């Protein structure tokens, strides 16, 4: 159908990705949810949180980025060697070159990157804002908070 495909990419424990998947499902957004973990633990966490499909590793990231409408994940997915080295250079390039709209979450800012101009939000507030952005990308009007 014309359901937009949201690819959530995460590594490490997959906590950020899982939380986003959970929130997107709870909001009932009309998105096809594909979870791609840079390791099996991250993928499993996102699947448990409600992603419809999941895959693990570099090649699935490259493949998913080709036809994603939206790519979401920690800001590190754009940076080679981020997430303790789990983001390979090829993954960072695939995300960057994808025609998908990227929704980047300013988490793990302590890993040698400082995003200037970003308010210090709790993970929960970051997720609230991410869901609002995704809601708009789905063409839905904003939800009163």
mmCIF file of C-alpha atoms in Angstrom, residues 42-109:
data_model
loop_
_atom_site.group_PDB
_atom_site.id
_atom_site.type_symbol
_atom_site.label_atom_id
_atom_site.label_comp_id
_atom_site.label_asym_id
_atom_site.label_seq_id
_atom_site.Cartn_x
_atom_site.Cartn_y
_atom_site.Cartn_z
ATOM 1 C CA UNK A 42 19.517 -4.164 19.611
ATOM 2 C CA UNK A 43 17.357 -5.859 16.965
ATOM 3 C CA UNK A 44 15.709 -8.101 19.575
ATOM 4 C CA UNK A 45 14.938 -5.110 21.809
ATOM 5 C CA UNK A 46 13.246 -3.270 18.931
ATOM 6 C CA UNK A 47 11.298 -6.376 17.858
ATOM 7 C CA UNK A 48 10.088 -6.879 21.420
ATOM 8 C CA UNK A 49 8.973 -3.239 21.429
ATOM 9 C CA UNK A 50 6.704 -3.920 18.467
ATOM 10 C CA UNK A 51 8.588 -3.542 15.180
ATOM 11 C CA UNK A 52 6.920 -5.555 12.421
ATOM 12 C CA UNK A 53 10.150 -6.761 10.863
ATOM 13 C CA UNK A 54 13.750 -6.865 11.974
ATOM 14 C CA UNK A 55 17.220 -7.565 10.659
ATOM 15 C CA UNK A 56 20.738 -7.318 12.003
ATOM 16 C CA UNK A 57 24.038 -6.069 10.678
ATOM 17 C CA UNK A 58 25.687 -3.921 8.068
ATOM 18 C CA UNK A 59 24.094 -5.285 4.916
ATOM 19 C CA UNK A 60 20.525 -5.011 6.250
ATOM 20 C CA UNK A 61 21.257 -1.353 7.091
ATOM 21 C CA UNK A 62 22.431 -0.734 3.513
ATOM 22 C CA UNK A 63 19.411 -2.529 2.035
ATOM 23 C CA UNK A 64 16.867 -0.841 4.338
ATOM 24 C CA UNK A 65 18.244 2.638 3.575
ATOM 25 C CA UNK A 66 17.542 2.134 -0.147
ATOM 26 C CA UNK A 67 13.770 2.232 0.050
ATOM 27 C CA UNK A 68 13.053 3.759 3.448
ATOM 28 C CA UNK A 69 10.738 6.771 3.521
ATOM 29 C CA UNK A 70 11.964 7.758 6.983
ATOM 30 C CA UNK A 71 15.089 6.676 8.859
ATOM 31 C CA UNK A 72 15.151 7.245 12.606
ATOM 32 C CA UNK A 73 17.789 6.599 15.212
ATOM 33 C CA UNK A 74 20.443 8.150 17.400
ATOM 34 C CA UNK A 75 22.397 10.904 15.673
ATOM 35 C CA UNK A 76 25.441 8.615 15.631
ATOM 36 C CA UNK A 77 23.968 6.570 12.768
ATOM 37 C CA UNK A 78 25.312 9.308 10.496
ATOM 38 C CA UNK A 79 28.848 8.968 11.857
ATOM 39 C CA UNK A 80 31.395 6.279 11.049
ATOM 40 C CA UNK A 81 32.623 4.440 14.164
ATOM 41 C CA UNK A 82 29.879 5.871 16.372
ATOM 42 C CA UNK A 83 27.976 3.716 18.884
ATOM 43 C CA UNK A 84 31.301 2.304 20.126
ATOM 44 C CA UNK A 85 32.301 1.375 16.597
ATOM 45 C CA UNK A 86 29.071 -0.407 15.646
ATOM 46 C CA UNK A 87 28.284 2.123 12.902
ATOM 47 C CA UNK A 88 30.581 1.170 10.031
ATOM 48 C CA UNK A 89 31.639 3.769 7.462
ATOM 49 C CA UNK A 90 29.403 2.038 4.909
ATOM 50 C CA UNK A 91 26.374 2.332 7.214
ATOM 51 C CA UNK A 92 26.968 6.048 7.821
ATOM 52 C CA UNK A 93 27.241 6.631 4.059
ATOM 53 C CA UNK A 94 24.077 4.612 3.360
ATOM 54 C CA UNK A 95 22.086 6.638 5.884
ATOM 55 C CA UNK A 96 23.499 9.917 4.604
ATOM 56 C CA UNK A 97 22.864 9.115 0.947
ATOM 57 C CA UNK A 98 19.367 7.711 1.452
ATOM 58 C CA UNK A 99 16.519 9.776 0.011
ATOM 59 C CA UNK A 100 14.638 9.080 3.262
ATOM 60 C CA UNK A 101 13.780 11.854 5.669
ATOM 61 C CA UNK A 102 16.093 11.405 8.651
ATOM 62 C CA UNK A 103 14.767 11.841 12.176
ATOM 63 C CA UNK A 104 17.839 11.995 14.395
ATOM 64 C CA UNK A 105 17.725 11.672 18.148
ATOM 65 C CA UNK A 106 20.329 13.681 20.081
ATOM 66 C CA UNK A 107 21.270 10.901 22.480
ATOM 67 C CA UNK A 108 24.723 9.680 23.538
ATOM 68 C CA UNK A 109 26.052 13.211 23.072
#
